[in-house]
Structures are given as C-alpha cells and as structure tokens.
C-alpha cells in the first residue's frame, strides 16, 4: 500500500449534479480535510435543485460537512435527469467555476457513473480542470455500477459516523428512498476500508494522474 499526500492544500472544488451527491460521495473526505485545515476554501457547485427545498438542505448540509471552511456554494436550477439536454448550460456553469478558482484538489462524480447527470458532469470536469488532481467519487445505487477504485481516503471511525449522521439530519427529502440509510453508507465505507487497510474509507477513481518523482 503506497500512501501519497497532495502537499500544500488550500483550495478545493467539489461538484455534484444533484443536492446530496457531494455529501454522499465525498462527505467524509470533506470533514477530514476541513477539520485538518481551518480556513480551507471550498468552492462547491451543484447543477440542480436551485430555488427548491433541496437548495436549503444543501446549504445547511455542506456548511456542516465543511466546518471552519471558507465555503462558496452555488446551486443551479437545471432539471434533474436532463443534463444531456442542458449541456451548454452545464458547461457554462463549470467554466464559470473554473474561472474563479485555482484548486489544489477537485472532487467530482466518476466518468464511469451510470447516471447520465453524474457522468456528464464528470466529463465536463476533466476538460475544464485539465491540470488538476480530479478525484471521482462513487455513489451507490441500483445500477450496480461500483467499480474498482484506485484512490482511498481513510476515515476515522468518528468521521464515518459523523458523515452518516449528517446525511440523515440534513437531507430529510431523501429519507424515504430505500437505499438512503445508515447500512448503505457505512457498509460501503467499511468495504473500502478493508480494501485500504483502514476501518473505514471513501474511494475514488482517477482519470489521469501526473507524478513528479524527482521533485
């Protein structure tokens, strides 16, 4: 097991197609980062949910998932499940995000995600943020599209528990969904922990990674 860090980390970008995507896929990682680096700047973009109860959920949730951070959140109003039909609008939102920040790390959906909104956003991110470390988070769902991740962020047990608690507290609109429960979230974290020699972990895909072994 090789453990690598990112070096100095001051700015993070986190994006989701829907409210709760970021928290489900990378909530534990955000908690870990923000607790270790007070004042970390987090630029977050969510493409859908703007102007609905979900926007308020997202604002409160990400504030909780990014304690002590300089959080800058934008929630757009694209219709859920229709990103391919709103490609130009989505591309403009991502390019606007890119223009206002130079992140050390980008958290985004995986390009192999079965959901068309997740997959479309992932493809936009790898073109807009060409020279950045882009980690693709995973979201468990009925499609059965979980792959073999190559990057792991171990989570302390209390961080994993906090992630599950915050997901339940801040997204009441999702509690009726059969997959939205403690067992699903903590179970996946436990599996990824086993794979990375930790108790719990979040896992990510990476499309391209450049290393400087002589630096």
PDB file of C-alpha atoms in Angstrom:
ATOM      1  CA  UNK A   1       0.000   0.000   0.000  1.00  0.00           C
ATOM      2  CA  UNK A   2       1.527   3.312  -1.128  1.00  0.00           C
ATOM      3  CA  UNK A   3       0.454   6.422   0.774  1.00  0.00           C
ATOM      4  CA  UNK A   4       0.798   9.731  -1.022  1.00  0.00           C
ATOM      5  CA  UNK A   5      -0.254  13.211   0.028  1.00  0.00           C
ATOM      6  CA  UNK A   6      -1.147  16.225  -2.060  1.00  0.00           C
ATOM      7  CA  UNK A   7       1.352  18.606  -0.479  1.00  0.00           C
ATOM      8  CA  UNK A   8       0.108  22.052   0.433  1.00  0.00           C
ATOM      9  CA  UNK A   9      -3.667  22.158   0.053  1.00  0.00           C
ATOM     10  CA  UNK A  10      -5.506  25.456   0.302  1.00  0.00           C
ATOM     11  CA  UNK A  11      -8.359  25.281  -2.210  1.00  0.00           C
ATOM     12  CA  UNK A  12     -10.790  22.513  -3.040  1.00  0.00           C
ATOM     13  CA  UNK A  13     -13.526  22.318  -5.665  1.00  0.00           C
ATOM     14  CA  UNK A  14     -16.465  19.973  -5.069  1.00  0.00           C
ATOM     15  CA  UNK A  15     -19.230  19.475  -7.615  1.00  0.00           C
ATOM     16  CA  UNK A  16     -22.418  17.460  -7.841  1.00  0.00           C
ATOM     17  CA  UNK A  17     -25.209  17.025 -10.337  1.00  0.00           C
ATOM     18  CA  UNK A  18     -27.773  16.929  -7.514  1.00  0.00           C
ATOM     19  CA  UNK A  19     -28.055  18.147  -3.963  1.00  0.00           C
ATOM     20  CA  UNK A  20     -26.556  15.454  -1.675  1.00  0.00           C
ATOM     21  CA  UNK A  21     -24.193  13.998  -4.341  1.00  0.00           C
ATOM     22  CA  UNK A  22     -21.137  15.708  -2.857  1.00  0.00           C
ATOM     23  CA  UNK A  23     -22.012  14.716   0.698  1.00  0.00           C
ATOM     24  CA  UNK A  24     -22.730  11.081  -0.217  1.00  0.00           C
ATOM     25  CA  UNK A  25     -19.650  10.669  -2.382  1.00  0.00           C
ATOM     26  CA  UNK A  26     -17.083  12.732  -0.506  1.00  0.00           C
ATOM     27  CA  UNK A  27     -18.631  13.931   2.756  1.00  0.00           C
ATOM     28  CA  UNK A  28     -16.132  12.059   4.902  1.00  0.00           C
ATOM     29  CA  UNK A  29     -13.224  13.399   2.883  1.00  0.00           C
ATOM     30  CA  UNK A  30     -14.506  16.963   3.250  1.00  0.00           C
ATOM     31  CA  UNK A  31     -14.889  16.515   7.001  1.00  0.00           C
ATOM     32  CA  UNK A  32     -11.338  15.164   7.194  1.00  0.00           C
ATOM     33  CA  UNK A  33      -9.885  17.985   5.093  1.00  0.00           C
ATOM     34  CA  UNK A  34     -11.728  20.838   6.769  1.00  0.00           C
ATOM     35  CA  UNK A  35     -11.021  19.639  10.293  1.00  0.00           C
ATOM     36  CA  UNK A  36      -7.323  19.368   9.497  1.00  0.00           C
ATOM     37  CA  UNK A  37      -7.107  22.698   7.641  1.00  0.00           C
ATOM     38  CA  UNK A  38      -9.191  25.509   9.206  1.00  0.00           C
ATOM     39  CA  UNK A  39      -9.929  28.221   6.658  1.00  0.00           C
ATOM     40  CA  UNK A  40      -9.685  25.868   3.672  1.00  0.00           C
ATOM     41  CA  UNK A  41     -11.500  27.388   0.711  1.00  0.00           C
ATOM     42  CA  UNK A  42     -14.169  25.130  -0.752  1.00  0.00           C
ATOM     43  CA  UNK A  43     -15.857  26.170  -3.993  1.00  0.00           C
ATOM     44  CA  UNK A  44     -18.921  23.968  -4.478  1.00  0.00           C
ATOM     45  CA  UNK A  45     -21.247  23.737  -7.461  1.00  0.00           C
ATOM     46  CA  UNK A  46     -24.487  21.756  -7.703  1.00  0.00           C
ATOM     47  CA  UNK A  47     -26.272  21.792 -11.040  1.00  0.00           C
ATOM     48  CA  UNK A  48     -29.862  21.145  -9.922  1.00  0.00           C
ATOM     49  CA  UNK A  49     -32.164  21.951  -7.014  1.00  0.00           C
ATOM     50  CA  UNK A  50     -31.875  25.723  -7.049  1.00  0.00           C
ATOM     51  CA  UNK A  51     -34.967  27.517  -5.762  1.00  0.00           C
ATOM     52  CA  UNK A  52     -36.381  24.401  -4.066  1.00  0.00           C
ATOM     53  CA  UNK A  53     -36.268  22.933  -0.567  1.00  0.00           C
ATOM     54  CA  UNK A  54     -33.279  20.926  -1.697  1.00  0.00           C
ATOM     55  CA  UNK A  55     -31.176  24.066  -2.079  1.00  0.00           C
ATOM     56  CA  UNK A  56     -31.734  24.925   1.573  1.00  0.00           C
ATOM     57  CA  UNK A  57     -30.853  21.354   2.527  1.00  0.00           C
ATOM     58  CA  UNK A  58     -27.648  21.583   0.543  1.00  0.00           C
ATOM     59  CA  UNK A  59     -26.603  24.901   2.038  1.00  0.00           C
ATOM     60  CA  UNK A  60     -27.038  23.625   5.579  1.00  0.00           C
ATOM     61  CA  UNK A  61     -25.515  20.235   4.837  1.00  0.00           C
ATOM     62  CA  UNK A  62     -22.334  21.479   3.176  1.00  0.00           C
ATOM     63  CA  UNK A  63     -21.843  24.027   5.940  1.00  0.00           C
ATOM     64  CA  UNK A  64     -21.862  21.075   8.351  1.00  0.00           C
ATOM     65  CA  UNK A  65     -19.611  18.944   6.145  1.00  0.00           C
ATOM     66  CA  UNK A  66     -17.097  21.799   5.763  1.00  0.00           C
ATOM     67  CA  UNK A  67     -16.609  23.048   9.359  1.00  0.00           C
ATOM     68  CA  UNK A  68     -14.422  26.136   9.593  1.00  0.00           C
ATOM     69  CA  UNK A  69     -14.040  26.361   5.823  1.00  0.00           C
ATOM     70  CA  UNK A  70     -14.467  29.323   3.510  1.00  0.00           C
ATOM     71  CA  UNK A  71     -17.399  27.702   1.713  1.00  0.00           C
ATOM     72  CA  UNK A  72     -18.717  29.228  -1.504  1.00  0.00           C
ATOM     73  CA  UNK A  73     -21.706  27.284  -2.796  1.00  0.00           C
ATOM     74  CA  UNK A  74     -23.699  27.736  -5.996  1.00  0.00           C
ATOM     75  CA  UNK A  75     -26.870  25.691  -6.613  1.00  0.00           C
ATOM     76  CA  UNK A  76     -28.170  25.977 -10.175  1.00  0.00           C
ATOM     77  CA  UNK A  77     -31.665  25.189 -11.479  1.00  0.00           C
ATOM     78  CA  UNK A  78     -31.152  22.582 -14.170  1.00  0.00           C
ATOM     79  CA  UNK A  79     -33.829  19.871 -14.187  1.00  0.00           C
ATOM     80  CA  UNK A  80     -32.940  16.579 -12.524  1.00  0.00           C
ATOM     81  CA  UNK A  81     -32.134  13.833 -15.017  1.00  0.00           C
ATOM     82  CA  UNK A  82     -31.848  16.154 -18.005  1.00  0.00           C
ATOM     83  CA  UNK A  83     -28.211  17.244 -18.094  1.00  0.00           C
ATOM     84  CA  UNK A  84     -27.576  15.969 -21.644  1.00  0.00           C
ATOM     85  CA  UNK A  85     -30.364  18.261 -22.884  1.00  0.00           C
ATOM     86  CA  UNK A  86     -28.837  21.192 -20.961  1.00  0.00           C
ATOM     87  CA  UNK A  87     -25.234  20.561 -21.923  1.00  0.00           C
ATOM     88  CA  UNK A  88     -24.448  24.153 -22.912  1.00  0.00           C
ATOM     89  CA  UNK A  89     -25.842  25.495 -19.640  1.00  0.00           C
ATOM     90  CA  UNK A  90     -23.943  22.914 -17.604  1.00  0.00           C
ATOM     91  CA  UNK A  91     -20.718  23.638 -19.483  1.00  0.00           C
ATOM     92  CA  UNK A  92     -21.103  27.361 -18.820  1.00  0.00           C
ATOM     93  CA  UNK A  93     -21.602  26.727 -15.088  1.00  0.00           C
ATOM     94  CA  UNK A  94     -18.457  24.603 -14.900  1.00  0.00           C
ATOM     95  CA  UNK A  95     -16.428  27.143 -16.877  1.00  0.00           C
ATOM     96  CA  UNK A  96     -17.623  29.926 -14.579  1.00  0.00           C
ATOM     97  CA  UNK A  97     -16.484  27.863 -11.600  1.00  0.00           C
ATOM     98  CA  UNK A  98     -13.117  27.265 -13.229  1.00  0.00           C
ATOM     99  CA  UNK A  99     -12.646  30.975 -13.878  1.00  0.00           C
ATOM    100  CA  UNK A 100     -12.945  31.892 -10.215  1.00  0.00           C
ATOM    101  CA  UNK A 101     -10.639  29.365  -8.594  1.00  0.00           C
ATOM    102  CA  UNK A 102      -7.341  27.525  -8.987  1.00  0.00           C
ATOM    103  CA  UNK A 103      -7.897  24.451  -6.803  1.00  0.00           C
ATOM    104  CA  UNK A 104      -5.365  22.018  -5.414  1.00  0.00           C
ATOM    105  CA  UNK A 105      -7.964  19.237  -5.478  1.00  0.00           C
ATOM    106  CA  UNK A 106     -11.226  18.605  -7.354  1.00  0.00           C
ATOM    107  CA  UNK A 107     -13.927  16.240  -6.075  1.00  0.00           C
ATOM    108  CA  UNK A 108     -16.418  15.242  -8.776  1.00  0.00           C
ATOM    109  CA  UNK A 109     -18.529  12.292  -9.953  1.00  0.00           C
ATOM    110  CA  UNK A 110     -16.837   9.391 -11.746  1.00  0.00           C
ATOM    111  CA  UNK A 111     -16.773   9.347 -15.533  1.00  0.00           C
ATOM    112  CA  UNK A 112     -17.979   5.700 -15.367  1.00  0.00           C
ATOM    113  CA  UNK A 113     -21.077   6.532 -13.289  1.00  0.00           C
ATOM    114  CA  UNK A 114     -24.234   5.017 -14.786  1.00  0.00           C
ATOM    115  CA  UNK A 115     -26.386   8.093 -14.097  1.00  0.00           C
ATOM    116  CA  UNK A 116     -26.342  10.397 -17.111  1.00  0.00           C
ATOM    117  CA  UNK A 117     -26.207  13.560 -14.994  1.00  0.00           C
ATOM    118  CA  UNK A 118     -23.259  12.312 -12.922  1.00  0.00           C
ATOM    119  CA  UNK A 119     -21.408  11.020 -15.958  1.00  0.00           C
ATOM    120  CA  UNK A 120     -21.961  14.186 -17.966  1.00  0.00           C
ATOM    121  CA  UNK A 121     -20.709  16.436 -15.181  1.00  0.00           C
ATOM    122  CA  UNK A 122     -17.671  14.209 -14.705  1.00  0.00           C
ATOM    123  CA  UNK A 123     -16.713  14.593 -18.351  1.00  0.00           C
ATOM    124  CA  UNK A 124     -17.058  18.361 -18.153  1.00  0.00           C
ATOM    125  CA  UNK A 125     -14.782  18.500 -15.114  1.00  0.00           C
ATOM    126  CA  UNK A 126     -11.897  16.619 -16.685  1.00  0.00           C
ATOM    127  CA  UNK A 127     -11.829  19.055 -19.601  1.00  0.00           C
ATOM    128  CA  UNK A 128     -12.299  22.263 -17.597  1.00  0.00           C
ATOM    129  CA  UNK A 129      -9.757  21.235 -14.934  1.00  0.00           C
ATOM    130  CA  UNK A 130      -7.064  19.724 -17.136  1.00  0.00           C
ATOM    131  CA  UNK A 131      -4.037  20.316 -14.896  1.00  0.00           C
ATOM    132  CA  UNK A 132      -5.603  19.430 -11.565  1.00  0.00           C
ATOM    133  CA  UNK A 133      -5.993  16.366  -9.415  1.00  0.00           C
ATOM    134  CA  UNK A 134      -9.590  15.304 -10.105  1.00  0.00           C
ATOM    135  CA  UNK A 135     -10.897  12.508  -7.889  1.00  0.00           C
ATOM    136  CA  UNK A 136     -14.134  10.850  -8.966  1.00  0.00           C
ATOM    137  CA  UNK A 137     -16.330   9.869  -6.030  1.00  0.00           C
ATOM    138  CA  UNK A 138     -18.775   6.964  -6.050  1.00  0.00           C
ATOM    139  CA  UNK A 139     -22.491   6.845  -5.253  1.00  0.00           C
ATOM    140  CA  UNK A 140     -24.097   3.501  -4.530  1.00  0.00           C
ATOM    141  CA  UNK A 141     -27.364   2.878  -6.418  1.00  0.00           C
ATOM    142  CA  UNK A 142     -29.482   0.217  -8.065  1.00  0.00           C
ATOM    143  CA  UNK A 143     -27.467   0.339 -11.311  1.00  0.00           C
ATOM    144  CA  UNK A 144     -24.700  -1.735  -9.723  1.00  0.00           C
ATOM    145  CA  UNK A 145     -22.034   0.483 -11.266  1.00  0.00           C
ATOM    146  CA  UNK A 146     -19.463   0.468  -8.466  1.00  0.00           C
ATOM    147  CA  UNK A 147     -16.072  -0.311  -9.936  1.00  0.00           C
ATOM    148  CA  UNK A 148     -12.562  -0.948  -8.670  1.00  0.00           C
ATOM    149  CA  UNK A 149     -11.343   2.337  -7.173  1.00  0.00           C
ATOM    150  CA  UNK A 150      -7.675   3.253  -7.141  1.00  0.00           C
ATOM    151  CA  UNK A 151      -7.589   6.092  -4.598  1.00  0.00           C
ATOM    152  CA  UNK A 152      -8.666   5.851  -0.966  1.00  0.00           C
ATOM    153  CA  UNK A 153      -9.117   8.391   1.804  1.00  0.00           C
ATOM    154  CA  UNK A 154      -9.207   6.573   5.163  1.00  0.00           C
ATOM    155  CA  UNK A 155     -11.850   7.851   7.553  1.00  0.00           C
ATOM    156  CA  UNK A 156     -11.523   7.831  11.325  1.00  0.00           C
ATOM    157  CA  UNK A 157     -14.427   5.880  12.847  1.00  0.00           C
ATOM    158  CA  UNK A 158     -15.935   9.030  14.357  1.00  0.00           C
ATOM    159  CA  UNK A 159     -15.697  10.778  10.969  1.00  0.00           C
ATOM    160  CA  UNK A 160     -17.515   7.905   9.246  1.00  0.00           C
ATOM    161  CA  UNK A 161     -20.217   8.044  11.915  1.00  0.00           C
ATOM    162  CA  UNK A 162     -20.465  11.829  11.596  1.00  0.00           C
ATOM    163  CA  UNK A 163     -20.919  11.507   7.841  1.00  0.00           C
ATOM    164  CA  UNK A 164     -23.852   9.130   8.236  1.00  0.00           C
ATOM    165  CA  UNK A 165     -25.412  11.286  10.949  1.00  0.00           C
ATOM    166  CA  UNK A 166     -25.141  14.467   8.893  1.00  0.00           C
ATOM    167  CA  UNK A 167     -26.630  12.778   5.826  1.00  0.00           C
ATOM    168  CA  UNK A 168     -29.642  11.730   7.880  1.00  0.00           C
ATOM    169  CA  UNK A 169     -30.012  15.110   9.573  1.00  0.00           C
ATOM    170  CA  UNK A 170     -29.673  17.417   6.603  1.00  0.00           C
ATOM    171  CA  UNK A 171     -31.491  15.664   3.765  1.00  0.00           C
ATOM    172  CA  UNK A 172     -34.986  14.858   5.074  1.00  0.00           C
ATOM    173  CA  UNK A 173     -36.318  14.914   1.499  1.00  0.00           C
ATOM    174  CA  UNK A 174     -34.323  11.750   0.761  1.00  0.00           C
ATOM    175  CA  UNK A 175     -35.157   9.629   3.804  1.00  0.00           C
ATOM    176  CA  UNK A 176     -37.973   7.807   2.019  1.00  0.00           C
ATOM    177  CA  UNK A 177     -35.609   6.294  -0.538  1.00  0.00           C
ATOM    178  CA  UNK A 178     -34.915   2.602   0.130  1.00  0.00           C
ATOM    179  CA  UNK A 179     -31.158   2.959  -0.376  1.00  0.00           C
ATOM    180  CA  UNK A 180     -30.772   6.066   1.769  1.00  0.00           C
ATOM    181  CA  UNK A 181     -29.840   4.553   5.108  1.00  0.00           C
ATOM    182  CA  UNK A 182     -27.054   4.003   7.589  1.00  0.00           C
ATOM    183  CA  UNK A 183     -26.323   0.461   6.446  1.00  0.00           C
ATOM    184  CA  UNK A 184     -25.694   1.502   2.849  1.00  0.00           C
ATOM    185  CA  UNK A 185     -23.400   4.414   3.668  1.00  0.00           C
ATOM    186  CA  UNK A 186     -21.446   2.812   6.490  1.00  0.00           C
ATOM    187  CA  UNK A 187     -21.347  -0.569   4.743  1.00  0.00           C
ATOM    188  CA  UNK A 188     -19.662   0.843   1.644  1.00  0.00           C
ATOM    189  CA  UNK A 189     -17.228   2.794   3.823  1.00  0.00           C
ATOM    190  CA  UNK A 190     -16.359  -0.421   5.667  1.00  0.00           C
ATOM    191  CA  UNK A 191     -15.720  -2.288   2.415  1.00  0.00           C
ATOM    192  CA  UNK A 192     -13.488   0.494   1.129  1.00  0.00           C
ATOM    193  CA  UNK A 193     -11.744   0.496   4.489  1.00  0.00           C
ATOM    194  CA  UNK A 194     -10.964  -3.205   4.141  1.00  0.00           C
ATOM    195  CA  UNK A 195      -9.504  -2.527   0.700  1.00  0.00           C
ATOM    196  CA  UNK A 196      -7.245   0.229   2.049  1.00  0.00           C
ATOM    197  CA  UNK A 197      -6.165  -1.334   5.359  1.00  0.00           C
ATOM    198  CA  UNK A 198      -8.339   1.001   7.406  1.00  0.00           C
ATOM    199  CA  UNK A 199     -11.569   0.694   9.364  1.00  0.00           C
ATOM    200  CA  UNK A 200     -13.477   2.999   7.027  1.00  0.00           C
ATOM    201  CA  UNK A 201     -12.635   4.891   3.842  1.00  0.00           C
ATOM    202  CA  UNK A 202     -14.044   6.737   0.873  1.00  0.00           C
ATOM    203  CA  UNK A 203     -12.824   5.629  -2.528  1.00  0.00           C
ATOM    204  CA  UNK A 204     -12.263   7.486  -5.762  1.00  0.00           C
ATOM    205  CA  UNK A 205     -11.461   6.943  -9.410  1.00  0.00           C
ATOM    206  CA  UNK A 206      -8.832   8.977 -11.203  1.00  0.00           C
ATOM    207  CA  UNK A 207      -8.802   9.531 -14.964  1.00  0.00           C
ATOM    208  CA  UNK A 208      -5.278  10.860 -15.241  1.00  0.00           C
ATOM    209  CA  UNK A 209      -2.514  11.436 -12.702  1.00  0.00           C
ATOM    210  CA  UNK A 210       0.870  13.076 -13.212  1.00  0.00           C
ATOM    211  CA  UNK A 211       3.595  12.441 -10.639  1.00  0.00           C
ATOM    212  CA  UNK A 212       6.922  14.184 -10.099  1.00  0.00           C
ATOM    213  CA  UNK A 213       9.130  11.503  -8.594  1.00  0.00           C
ATOM    214  CA  UNK A 214      12.254  13.629  -8.866  1.00  0.00           C
ATOM    215  CA  UNK A 215      10.782  16.718  -7.187  1.00  0.00           C
TER     216      UNK A 215
END
